[in-house]
Coordinates of C-alpha atoms and ligand atoms in Angstrom, one line a residue:
X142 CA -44.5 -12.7 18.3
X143 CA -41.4 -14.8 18.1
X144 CA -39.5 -13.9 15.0
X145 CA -36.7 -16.3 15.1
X146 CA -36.7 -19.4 12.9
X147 CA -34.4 -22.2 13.2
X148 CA -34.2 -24.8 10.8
X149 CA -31.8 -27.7 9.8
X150 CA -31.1 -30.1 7.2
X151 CA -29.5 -33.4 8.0
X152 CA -25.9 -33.6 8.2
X153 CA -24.9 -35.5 5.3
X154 CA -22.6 -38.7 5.5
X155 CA -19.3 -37.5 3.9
X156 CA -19.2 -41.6 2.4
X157 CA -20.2 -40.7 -0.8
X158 CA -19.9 -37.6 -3.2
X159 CA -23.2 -35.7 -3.1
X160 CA -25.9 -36.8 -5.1
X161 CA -28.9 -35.5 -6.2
X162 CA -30.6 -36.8 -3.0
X163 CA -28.4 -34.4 -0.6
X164 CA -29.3 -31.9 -3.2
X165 CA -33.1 -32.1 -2.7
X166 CA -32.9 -32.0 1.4
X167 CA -31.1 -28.6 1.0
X168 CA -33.0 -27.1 -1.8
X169 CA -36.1 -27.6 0.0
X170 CA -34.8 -26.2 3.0
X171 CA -33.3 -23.2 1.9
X172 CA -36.6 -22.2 0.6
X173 CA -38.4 -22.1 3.5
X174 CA -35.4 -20.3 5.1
X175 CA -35.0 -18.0 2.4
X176 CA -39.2 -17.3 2.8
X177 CA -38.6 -16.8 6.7
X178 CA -36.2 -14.4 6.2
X179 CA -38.2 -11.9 3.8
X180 CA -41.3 -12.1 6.0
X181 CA -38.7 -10.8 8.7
X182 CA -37.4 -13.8 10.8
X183 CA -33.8 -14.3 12.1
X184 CA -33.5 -17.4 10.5
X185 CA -30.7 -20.1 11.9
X186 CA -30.3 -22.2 8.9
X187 CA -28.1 -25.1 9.9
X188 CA -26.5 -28.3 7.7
X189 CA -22.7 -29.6 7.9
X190 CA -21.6 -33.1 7.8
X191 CA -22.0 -36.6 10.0
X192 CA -18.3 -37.9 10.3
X193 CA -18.1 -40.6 12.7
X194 CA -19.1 -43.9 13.0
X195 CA -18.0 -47.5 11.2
X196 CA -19.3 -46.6 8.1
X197 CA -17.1 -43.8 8.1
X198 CA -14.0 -45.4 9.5
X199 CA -14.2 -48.1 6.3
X200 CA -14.8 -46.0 3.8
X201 CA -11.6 -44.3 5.3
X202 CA -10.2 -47.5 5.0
X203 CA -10.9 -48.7 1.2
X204 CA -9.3 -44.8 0.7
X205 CA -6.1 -45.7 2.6
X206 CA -6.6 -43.1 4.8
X207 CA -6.9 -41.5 8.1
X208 CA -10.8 -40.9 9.2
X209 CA -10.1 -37.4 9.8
X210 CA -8.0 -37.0 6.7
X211 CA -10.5 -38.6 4.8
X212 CA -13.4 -36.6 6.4
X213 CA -11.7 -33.4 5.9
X214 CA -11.9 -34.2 2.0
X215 CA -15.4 -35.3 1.3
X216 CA -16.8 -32.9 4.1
X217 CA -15.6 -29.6 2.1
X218 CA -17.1 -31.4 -1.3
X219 CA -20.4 -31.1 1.3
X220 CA -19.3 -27.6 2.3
X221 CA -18.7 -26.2 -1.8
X222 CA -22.1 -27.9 -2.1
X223 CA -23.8 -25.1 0.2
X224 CA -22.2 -22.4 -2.3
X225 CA -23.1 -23.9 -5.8
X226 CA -26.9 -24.8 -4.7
X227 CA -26.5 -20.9 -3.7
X228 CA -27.7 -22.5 0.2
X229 CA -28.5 -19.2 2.7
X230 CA -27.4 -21.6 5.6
X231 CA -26.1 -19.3 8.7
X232 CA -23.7 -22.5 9.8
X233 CA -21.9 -25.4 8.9
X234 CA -21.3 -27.9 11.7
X235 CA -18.9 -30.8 11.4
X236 CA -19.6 -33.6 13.8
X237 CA -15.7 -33.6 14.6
X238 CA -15.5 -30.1 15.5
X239 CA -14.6 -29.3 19.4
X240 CA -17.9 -27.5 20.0
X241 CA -20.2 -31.0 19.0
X242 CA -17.9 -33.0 20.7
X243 CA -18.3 -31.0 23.9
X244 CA -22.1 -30.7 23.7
X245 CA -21.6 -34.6 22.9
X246 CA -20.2 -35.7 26.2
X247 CA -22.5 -33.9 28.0
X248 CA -25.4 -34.5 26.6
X249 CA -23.9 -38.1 27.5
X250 CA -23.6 -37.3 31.2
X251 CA -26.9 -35.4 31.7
X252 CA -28.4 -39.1 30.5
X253 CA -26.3 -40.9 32.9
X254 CA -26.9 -38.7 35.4
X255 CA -30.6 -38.7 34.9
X256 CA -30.3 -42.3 35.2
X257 CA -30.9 -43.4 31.9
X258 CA -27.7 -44.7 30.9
X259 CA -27.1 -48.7 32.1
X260 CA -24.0 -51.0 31.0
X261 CA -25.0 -54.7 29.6
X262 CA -24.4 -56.6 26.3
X263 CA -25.9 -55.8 22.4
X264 CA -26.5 -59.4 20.7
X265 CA -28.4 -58.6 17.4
X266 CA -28.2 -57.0 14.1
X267 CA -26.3 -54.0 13.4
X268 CA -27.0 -52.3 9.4
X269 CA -23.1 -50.3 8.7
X270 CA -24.6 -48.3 6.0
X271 CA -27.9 -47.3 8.0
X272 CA -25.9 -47.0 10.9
X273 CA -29.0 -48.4 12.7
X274 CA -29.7 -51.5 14.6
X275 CA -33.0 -54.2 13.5
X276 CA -34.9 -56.3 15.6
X277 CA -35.1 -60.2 14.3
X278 CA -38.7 -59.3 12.8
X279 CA -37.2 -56.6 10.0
X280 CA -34.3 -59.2 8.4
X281 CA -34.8 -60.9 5.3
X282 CA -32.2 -63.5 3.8
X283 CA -32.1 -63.0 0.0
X284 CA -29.1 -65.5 -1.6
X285 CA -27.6 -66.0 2.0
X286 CA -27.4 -62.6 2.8
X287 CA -29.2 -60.9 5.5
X288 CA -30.8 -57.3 4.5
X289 CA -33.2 -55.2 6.9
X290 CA -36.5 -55.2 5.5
X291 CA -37.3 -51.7 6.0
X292 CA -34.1 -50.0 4.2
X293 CA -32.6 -52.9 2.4
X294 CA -29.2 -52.9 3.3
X295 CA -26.6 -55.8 4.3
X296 CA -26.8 -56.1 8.1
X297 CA -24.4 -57.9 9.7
X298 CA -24.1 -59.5 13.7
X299 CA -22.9 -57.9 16.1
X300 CA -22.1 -59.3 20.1
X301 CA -20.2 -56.8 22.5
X302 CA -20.2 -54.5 25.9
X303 CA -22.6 -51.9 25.3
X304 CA -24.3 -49.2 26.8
X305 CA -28.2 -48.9 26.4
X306 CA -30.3 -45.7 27.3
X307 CA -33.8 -46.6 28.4
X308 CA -35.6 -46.1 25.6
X309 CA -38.2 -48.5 26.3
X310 CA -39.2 -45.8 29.3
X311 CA -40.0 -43.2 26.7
X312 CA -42.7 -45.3 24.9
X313 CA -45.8 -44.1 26.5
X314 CA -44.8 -40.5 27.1
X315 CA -43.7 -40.4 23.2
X316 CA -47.3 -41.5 22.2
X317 CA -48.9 -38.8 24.6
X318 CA -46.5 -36.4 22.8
X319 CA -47.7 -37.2 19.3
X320 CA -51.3 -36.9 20.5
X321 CA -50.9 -33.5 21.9
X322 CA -48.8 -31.7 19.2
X323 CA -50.4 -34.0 15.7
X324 CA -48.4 -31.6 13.5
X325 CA -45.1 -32.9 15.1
X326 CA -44.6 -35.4 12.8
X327 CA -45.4 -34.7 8.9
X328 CA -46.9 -35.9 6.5
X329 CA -49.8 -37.4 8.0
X330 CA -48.9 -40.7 6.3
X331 CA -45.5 -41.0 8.1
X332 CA -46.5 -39.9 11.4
X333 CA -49.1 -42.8 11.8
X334 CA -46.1 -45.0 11.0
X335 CA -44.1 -44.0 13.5
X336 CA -46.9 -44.2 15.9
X337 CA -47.6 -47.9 15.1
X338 CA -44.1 -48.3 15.3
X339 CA -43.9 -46.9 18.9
X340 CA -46.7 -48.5 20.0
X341 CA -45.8 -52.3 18.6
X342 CA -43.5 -51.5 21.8
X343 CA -39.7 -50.2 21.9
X344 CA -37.0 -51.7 23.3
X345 CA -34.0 -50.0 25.1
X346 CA -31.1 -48.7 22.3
X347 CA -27.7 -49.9 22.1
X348 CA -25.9 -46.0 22.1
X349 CA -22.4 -47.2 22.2
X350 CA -19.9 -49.5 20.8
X351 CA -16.5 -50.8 21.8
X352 CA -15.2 -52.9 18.5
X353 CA -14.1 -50.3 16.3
X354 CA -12.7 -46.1 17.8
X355 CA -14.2 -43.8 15.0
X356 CA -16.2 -42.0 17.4
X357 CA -16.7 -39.4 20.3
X358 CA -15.4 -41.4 23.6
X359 CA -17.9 -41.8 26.3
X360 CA -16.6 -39.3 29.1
X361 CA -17.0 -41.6 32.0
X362 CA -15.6 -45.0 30.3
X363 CA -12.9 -43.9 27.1
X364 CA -13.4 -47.6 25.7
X365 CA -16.6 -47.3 24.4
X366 CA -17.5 -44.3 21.7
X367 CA -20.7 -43.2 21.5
X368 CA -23.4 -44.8 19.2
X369 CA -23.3 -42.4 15.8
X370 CA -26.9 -41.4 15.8
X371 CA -26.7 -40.3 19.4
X372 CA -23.7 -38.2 18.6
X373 CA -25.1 -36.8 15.0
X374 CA -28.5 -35.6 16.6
X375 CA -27.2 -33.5 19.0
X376 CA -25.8 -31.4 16.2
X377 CA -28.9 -29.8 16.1
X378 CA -27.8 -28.0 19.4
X379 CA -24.2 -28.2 19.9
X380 CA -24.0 -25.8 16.7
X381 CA -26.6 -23.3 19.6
X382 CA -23.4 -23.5 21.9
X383 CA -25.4 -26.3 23.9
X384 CA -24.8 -27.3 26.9
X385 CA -25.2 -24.1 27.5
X386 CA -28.1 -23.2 27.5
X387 CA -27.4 -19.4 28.4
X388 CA -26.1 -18.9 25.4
X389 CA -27.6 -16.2 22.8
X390 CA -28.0 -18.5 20.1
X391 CA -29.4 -21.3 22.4
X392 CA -31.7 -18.9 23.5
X393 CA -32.8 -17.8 20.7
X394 CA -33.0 -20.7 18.1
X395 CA -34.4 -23.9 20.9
X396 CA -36.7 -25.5 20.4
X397 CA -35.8 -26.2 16.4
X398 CA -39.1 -25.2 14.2
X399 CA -38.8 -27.6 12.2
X400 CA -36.0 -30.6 11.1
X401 CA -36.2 -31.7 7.6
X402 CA -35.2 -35.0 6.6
X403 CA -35.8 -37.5 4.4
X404 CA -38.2 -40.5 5.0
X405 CA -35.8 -43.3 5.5
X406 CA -34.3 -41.5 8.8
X407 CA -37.5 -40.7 10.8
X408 CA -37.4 -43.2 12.9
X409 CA -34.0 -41.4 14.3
X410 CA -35.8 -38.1 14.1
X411 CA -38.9 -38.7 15.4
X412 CA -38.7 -41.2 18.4
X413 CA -34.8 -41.3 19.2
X414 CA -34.4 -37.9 19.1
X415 CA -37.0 -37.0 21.4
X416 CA -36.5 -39.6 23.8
X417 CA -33.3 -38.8 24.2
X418 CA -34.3 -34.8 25.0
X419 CA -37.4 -35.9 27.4
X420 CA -34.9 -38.0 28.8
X421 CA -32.4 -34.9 29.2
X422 CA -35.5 -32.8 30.1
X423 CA -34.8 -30.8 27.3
X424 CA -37.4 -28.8 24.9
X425 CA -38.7 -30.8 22.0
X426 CA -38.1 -29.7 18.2
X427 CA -41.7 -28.2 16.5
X428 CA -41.5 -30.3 13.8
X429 CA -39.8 -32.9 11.9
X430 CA -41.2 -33.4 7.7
X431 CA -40.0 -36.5 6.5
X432 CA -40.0 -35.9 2.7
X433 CA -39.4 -38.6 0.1
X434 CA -36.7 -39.7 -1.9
X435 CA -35.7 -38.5 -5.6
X436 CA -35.2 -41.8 -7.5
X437 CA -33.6 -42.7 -10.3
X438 CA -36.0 -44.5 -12.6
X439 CA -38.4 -46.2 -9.8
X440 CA -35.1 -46.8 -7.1
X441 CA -33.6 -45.1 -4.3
X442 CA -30.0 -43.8 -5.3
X443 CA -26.9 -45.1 -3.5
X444 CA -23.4 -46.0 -4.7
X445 CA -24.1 -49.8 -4.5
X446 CA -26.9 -49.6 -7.2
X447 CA -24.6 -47.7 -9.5
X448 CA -28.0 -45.2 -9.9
X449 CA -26.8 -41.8 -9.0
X450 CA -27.8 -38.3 -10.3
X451 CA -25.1 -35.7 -10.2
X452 CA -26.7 -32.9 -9.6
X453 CA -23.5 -30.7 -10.7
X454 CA -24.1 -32.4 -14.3
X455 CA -28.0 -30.7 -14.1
X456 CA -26.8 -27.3 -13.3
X457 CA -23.7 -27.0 -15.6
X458 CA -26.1 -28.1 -18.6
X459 CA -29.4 -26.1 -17.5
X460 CA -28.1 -23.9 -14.6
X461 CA -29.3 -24.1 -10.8
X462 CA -32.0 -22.4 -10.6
X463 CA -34.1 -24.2 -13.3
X464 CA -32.9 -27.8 -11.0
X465 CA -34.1 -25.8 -7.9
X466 CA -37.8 -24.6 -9.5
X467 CA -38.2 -27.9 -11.3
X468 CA -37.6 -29.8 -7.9
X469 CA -39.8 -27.8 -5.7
X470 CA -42.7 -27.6 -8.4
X471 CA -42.5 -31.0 -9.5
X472 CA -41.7 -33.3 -6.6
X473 CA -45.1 -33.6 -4.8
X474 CA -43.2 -32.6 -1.7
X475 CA -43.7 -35.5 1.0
X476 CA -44.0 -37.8 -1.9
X477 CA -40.9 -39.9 -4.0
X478 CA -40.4 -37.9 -6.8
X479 CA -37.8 -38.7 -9.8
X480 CA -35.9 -36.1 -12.6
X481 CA -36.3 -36.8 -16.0
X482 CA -34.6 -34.6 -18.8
X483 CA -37.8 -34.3 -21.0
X484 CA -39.8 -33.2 -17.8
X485 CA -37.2 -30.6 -16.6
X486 CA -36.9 -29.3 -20.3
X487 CA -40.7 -29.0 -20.3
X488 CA -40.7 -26.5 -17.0
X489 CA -37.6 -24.8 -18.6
X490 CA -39.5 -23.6 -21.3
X491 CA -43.2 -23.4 -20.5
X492 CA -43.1 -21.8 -16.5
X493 CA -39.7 -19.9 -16.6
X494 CA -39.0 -18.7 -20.3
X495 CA -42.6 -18.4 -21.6
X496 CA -44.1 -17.9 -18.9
X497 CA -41.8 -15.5 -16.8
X498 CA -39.4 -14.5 -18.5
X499 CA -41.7 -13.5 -21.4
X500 CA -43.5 -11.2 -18.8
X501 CA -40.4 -9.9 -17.7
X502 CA -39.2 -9.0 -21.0
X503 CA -42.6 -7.8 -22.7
X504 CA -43.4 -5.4 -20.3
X505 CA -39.7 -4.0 -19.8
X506 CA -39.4 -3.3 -23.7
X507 CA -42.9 -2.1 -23.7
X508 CA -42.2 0.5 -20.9
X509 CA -39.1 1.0 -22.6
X510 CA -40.5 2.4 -25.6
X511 CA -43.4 3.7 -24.1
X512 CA -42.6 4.9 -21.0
X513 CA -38.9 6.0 -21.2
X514 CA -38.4 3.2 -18.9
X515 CA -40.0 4.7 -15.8
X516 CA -42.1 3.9 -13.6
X517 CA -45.4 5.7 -15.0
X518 CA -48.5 7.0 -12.4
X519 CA -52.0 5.5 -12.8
X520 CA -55.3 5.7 -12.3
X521 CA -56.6 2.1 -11.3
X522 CA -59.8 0.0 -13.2
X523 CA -61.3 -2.8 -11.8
X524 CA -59.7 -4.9 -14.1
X525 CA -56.4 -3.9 -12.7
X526 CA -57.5 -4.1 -9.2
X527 CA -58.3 -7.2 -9.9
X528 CA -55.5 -9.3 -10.9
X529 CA -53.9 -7.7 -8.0
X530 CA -55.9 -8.6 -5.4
X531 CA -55.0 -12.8 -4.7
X532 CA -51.3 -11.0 -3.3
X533 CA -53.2 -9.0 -0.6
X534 CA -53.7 -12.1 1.2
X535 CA -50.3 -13.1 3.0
X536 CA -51.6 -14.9 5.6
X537 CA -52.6 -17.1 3.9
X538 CA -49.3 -17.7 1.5
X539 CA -47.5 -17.9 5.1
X540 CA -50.1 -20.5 6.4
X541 CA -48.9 -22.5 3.1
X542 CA -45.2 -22.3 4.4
X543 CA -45.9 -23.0 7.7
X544 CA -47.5 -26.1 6.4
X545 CA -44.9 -26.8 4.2
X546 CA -47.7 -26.6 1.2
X547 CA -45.1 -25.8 -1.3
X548 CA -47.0 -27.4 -4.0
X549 CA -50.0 -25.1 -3.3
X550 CA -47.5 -21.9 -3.0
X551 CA -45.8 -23.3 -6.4
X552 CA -49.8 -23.6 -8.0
X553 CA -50.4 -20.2 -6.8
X554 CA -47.3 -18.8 -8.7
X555 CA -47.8 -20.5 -11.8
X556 CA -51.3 -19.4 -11.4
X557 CA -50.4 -15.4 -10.9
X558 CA -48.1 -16.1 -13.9
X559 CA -51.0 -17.1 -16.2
X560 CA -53.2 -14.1 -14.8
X561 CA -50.2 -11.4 -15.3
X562 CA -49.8 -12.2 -19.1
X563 CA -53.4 -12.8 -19.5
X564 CA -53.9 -9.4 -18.6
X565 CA -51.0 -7.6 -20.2
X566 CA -52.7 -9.3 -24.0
X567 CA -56.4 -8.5 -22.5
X568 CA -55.3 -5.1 -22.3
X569 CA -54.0 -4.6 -25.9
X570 CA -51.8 -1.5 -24.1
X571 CA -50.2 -1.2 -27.6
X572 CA -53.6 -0.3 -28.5
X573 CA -54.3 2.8 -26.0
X574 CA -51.4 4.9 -27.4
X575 CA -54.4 7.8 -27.7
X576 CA -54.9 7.4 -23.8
X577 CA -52.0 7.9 -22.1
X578 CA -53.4 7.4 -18.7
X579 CA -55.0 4.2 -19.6
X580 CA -51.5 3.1 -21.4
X581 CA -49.6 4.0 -18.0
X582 CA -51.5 1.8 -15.6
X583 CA -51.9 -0.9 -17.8
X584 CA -47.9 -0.6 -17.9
X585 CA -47.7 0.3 -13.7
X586 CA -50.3 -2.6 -13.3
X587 CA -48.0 -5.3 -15.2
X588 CA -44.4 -4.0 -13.6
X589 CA -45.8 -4.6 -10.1
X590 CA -47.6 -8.1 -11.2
X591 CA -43.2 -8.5 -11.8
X592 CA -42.0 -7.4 -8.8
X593 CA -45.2 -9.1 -6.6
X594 CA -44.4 -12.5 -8.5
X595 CA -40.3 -11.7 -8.0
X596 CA -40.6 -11.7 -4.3
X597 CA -42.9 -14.7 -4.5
X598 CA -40.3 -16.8 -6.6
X599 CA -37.2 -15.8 -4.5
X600 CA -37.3 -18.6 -2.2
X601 CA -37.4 -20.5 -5.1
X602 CA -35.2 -19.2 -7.7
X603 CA -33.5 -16.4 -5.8
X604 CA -30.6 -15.2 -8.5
X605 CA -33.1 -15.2 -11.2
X606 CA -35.6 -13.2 -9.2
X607 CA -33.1 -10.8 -7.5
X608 CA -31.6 -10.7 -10.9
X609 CA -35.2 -8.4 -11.9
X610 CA -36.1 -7.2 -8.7
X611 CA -32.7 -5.2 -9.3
X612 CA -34.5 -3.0 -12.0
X613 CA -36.7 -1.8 -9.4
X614 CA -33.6 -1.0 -6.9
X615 CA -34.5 -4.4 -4.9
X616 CA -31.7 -6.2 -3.7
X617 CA -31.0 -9.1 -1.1
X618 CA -30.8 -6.6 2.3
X619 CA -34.3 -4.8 1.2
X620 CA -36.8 -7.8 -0.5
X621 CA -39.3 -7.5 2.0
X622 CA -42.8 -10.0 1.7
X623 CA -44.9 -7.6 3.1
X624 CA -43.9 -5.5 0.7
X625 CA -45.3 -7.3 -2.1
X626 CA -48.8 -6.8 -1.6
X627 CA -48.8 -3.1 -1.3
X628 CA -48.9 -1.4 -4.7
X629 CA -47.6 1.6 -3.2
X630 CA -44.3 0.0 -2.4
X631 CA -44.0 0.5 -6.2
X632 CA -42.7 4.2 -6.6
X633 CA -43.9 6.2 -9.4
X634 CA -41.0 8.1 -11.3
X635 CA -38.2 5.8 -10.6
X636 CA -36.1 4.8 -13.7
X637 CA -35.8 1.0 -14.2
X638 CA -32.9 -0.4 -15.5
X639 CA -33.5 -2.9 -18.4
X640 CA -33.3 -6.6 -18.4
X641 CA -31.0 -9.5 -20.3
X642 CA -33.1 -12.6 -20.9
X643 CA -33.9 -15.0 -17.9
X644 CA -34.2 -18.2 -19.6
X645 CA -33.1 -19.8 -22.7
X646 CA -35.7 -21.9 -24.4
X647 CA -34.3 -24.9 -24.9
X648 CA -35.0 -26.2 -28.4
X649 CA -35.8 -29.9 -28.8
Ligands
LIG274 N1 -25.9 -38.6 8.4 C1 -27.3 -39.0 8.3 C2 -28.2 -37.9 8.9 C3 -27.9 -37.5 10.3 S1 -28.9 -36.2 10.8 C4 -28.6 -36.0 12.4 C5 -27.7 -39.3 6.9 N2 -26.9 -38.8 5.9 S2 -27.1 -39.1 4.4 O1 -26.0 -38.4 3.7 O2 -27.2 -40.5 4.1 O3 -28.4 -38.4 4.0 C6 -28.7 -37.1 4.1 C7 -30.1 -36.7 3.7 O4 -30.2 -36.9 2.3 C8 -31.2 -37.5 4.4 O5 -32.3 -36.7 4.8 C9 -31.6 -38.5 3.4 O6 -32.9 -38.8 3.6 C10 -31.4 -37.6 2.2 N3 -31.4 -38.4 1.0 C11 -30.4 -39.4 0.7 N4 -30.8 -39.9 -0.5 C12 -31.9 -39.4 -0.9 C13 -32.7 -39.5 -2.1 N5 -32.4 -40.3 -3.0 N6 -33.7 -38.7 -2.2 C14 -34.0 -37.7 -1.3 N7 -33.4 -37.6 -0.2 C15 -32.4 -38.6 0.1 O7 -28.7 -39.9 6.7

């Protein structure tokens, strides 16, 4: 079995300071990374930042500085991101590094020499902030103005030299592609958009521009730059050492398992992208999940609505991991989904101080007192054997990941949760201090419900739970999935160490 797993976040447009949006795309990729890598993976985790292009260049401007300059700043903001989200990402690629713009150009010249590369004239609408061009049919004028339809943002015209690659070429063999691998595109509800989209017909793409310089020259004609999108895709391989292909990490990592993006740049992600690899003859990405936006109130975030959550502001006051559970439980994942304080206050208290960190605590001060803090031996019931049992089945908790079901993973926790404390109070063990051997399993029975439901919650919260998988000696090298649903993994005799609380409740 292949037991590498590469995924990748999109890199983020250094324009604006991170928001709660950016936030989200990592979060939820980190925790299937983070999940890959205890099930036993070599996981590639990639993200880094998208630095050319106009929209760059004039936000350079309006900062009186150099694009570079200017990049350099905002892109480590991006970079510091990674470490306060606590992100496991094994790279960082910048878009103006050497190694992308190499991969770049020749990306560039294996599409011209594959003959898919021709020289006329763009006449039409060009968005700056979406970075994306719009046919006649997706422009509305509201007081003047002309906005695309789709994304609602000020497009503006745009006549000059350009090259186009033959996009129109790929139509039919993109359709056959979606038929014969229906998980590429996901959710269900956005792949049948792009199809309709596809097959309303597609017309070649504009993939380079002369007016402005922000960009990676084209190798063959140094006035023209490259066409952004073009250039930031193929960070997905330039950061495997592409072009060549050789290469360990190439090997190793291509085709991507999965891209993860958010729904407003599929249509770069799910019909550019692999036309332009078809066209290079190049292996297709597994899968590309659009998810949906966090909004603030019932609109998208962005800079021009003056709307933006700063998700720094969210962990100073209630700390990351809380942000991290309460986006991955309570976003319907593939859906919008917003943050509001009450809601996040709610999870705080209810799931991760009642409900875990009261399980944590209760059985540590009971074994504590009871058990001198060690691990005691046991003679199993059926009642015990029974709350147990739903962690024997890890295929199908991976089946869930592999799905990206991880609002059925997050329902199965929650659920375990219930069950653990359900049976610790059914059990009354404070009750059985005349039967020592019942007293002892109840207390085995309940510490390895914690460390089971600690493994389980480390892609989601992973200080908090390495935080009590340390009492049993667990740390980030030796957290192992399978582990979690043998009992015997759980050695009898071993001193625990104690715990400090989890989670605060949060009084309202
Ligand atoms: N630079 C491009 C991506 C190039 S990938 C080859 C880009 N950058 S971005 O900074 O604008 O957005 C980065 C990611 O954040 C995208 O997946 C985008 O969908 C996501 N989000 C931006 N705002 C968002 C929300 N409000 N909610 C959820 N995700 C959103 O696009």
């Amino acid at each position: 079995m292949n037991k590498n797993f590469y995924i990748t976040t999109p890199i983020y447009y250094p324009s604006a300071k991170p928001h709660m949006g950016h936030a989200y795309t990592s979060i939820i990729a980190d925790f299937f990374a983070r999940f890959k890598k205890i099930d036993g993976f070599n996981v590639h985790f990639l993200t880094g930042t998208d630095e050319h292009g106009l929209k760059i260049q004039r936000s350079a401007e309006k900062n009186n500085m150099k694009p570079k300059d200017f990049c350099d700043q905002i892109s480590k903001t991006f970079e510091d991101l990674t470490k306060i989200l606590n992100l496991s990402n094994t790279d960082f690629i910048r878009t103006t590094e050497n190694r992308h713009i190499n991969s770049v150009q020749n990306l560039w010249k294996i599409l011209e020499d594959n003959n898919q590369i021709y020289l006329s004239k763009y006449t039409g609408w060009y968005s700056v902030s979406d970075e994306a061009f719009y046919q006649n049919d997706e422009i509305e004028t509201k007081e003047g103005k002309k906005y695309s339809t789709s994304s609602g943002s000020l497009v503006e015209w745009v006549e000059e030299e350009s090259f186009f690659f033959k996009l129109s070429e790929w139509e039919k063999p993109l359709l056959k592609f979606y038929e014969e691998n229906p998980k590429f595109i996901l959710p269900e509800a956005r792949k049948n958009e792009v199809i309709s989209f596809v097959k309303n017909g597609l017309k070649d793409l504009s993939v380079s521009r002369k007016t402005f310089s922000w960009g990676i020259k084209i190798p063959t004609n140094e006035q023209h730059i490259i066409y952004v999108w073009l250039d930031a895709l193929t960070n997905y391989i330039s950061a495997l050492n592409f072009p060549n292909t050789k290469d360990n990490l190439y090997k190793k990592f291509w085709p991507a398992d999965i891209h993860i993006i958010g729904k407003d740049i599929l249509r770069f992600h799910a019909i550019y992208w692999p036309a332009f690899l078809m066209a290079a003859s190049l292996p297709l990405p597994k899968r590309v999940y659009g998810h949906g936006w966090i909004l603030s109130g019932d609109e998208k975030m962005s800079k021009s609505k003056n709307n933006i959550l700063d998700p720094l502001e969210i962990i100073e006051q209630y700390g990351l991991d809380a942000l991290r559970y309460y986006l991955l439980k309570e976003v319907s994942f593939g859906n919008d989904g917003n943050i509001s304080q009450e809601k996040l206050e709610n999870c705080i208290n209810s799931d991760l101080a009642n409900n875990y960190g009261n399980l944590c605590q209760r059985v540590l001060a009971f074994c504590e007192k009871n058990c001198d803090l060690v691990v005691p031996s046991h003679e199993f019931s059926k009642d015990d054997l029974n709350v147990l049992l739903p962690f024997e089945n890890l295929n199908k908790l991976r089946n869930l990941i592999d799905n990206q079901n991880i609002n059925v993973y997050m329902n199965f926790l929650i659920e375990m949760l219930f069950a653990s404390n359900k049976y610790f109070n059914d059990q009354e063990p404070w009750k059985k201090k005349d039967n020592k051997i019942r007293l002892n399993t109840i207390v085995f029975t309940a510490l390895e419900l914690i460390r089971k439901i600690s493994i389980l919650l480390y892609p989601v919260i992973p200080e908090t739970s390495l935080k009590v998988l340390k009492i049993f000696g667990i740390d980030e090298k030796t957290i192992n999935f399978e582990s979690m649903s043998k009992h015997e993994s759980l050695k009898v005799g071993i001193s625990l160490s104690k715990i400090n609380i989890l989670f605060k409740k949060i009084e309202k």
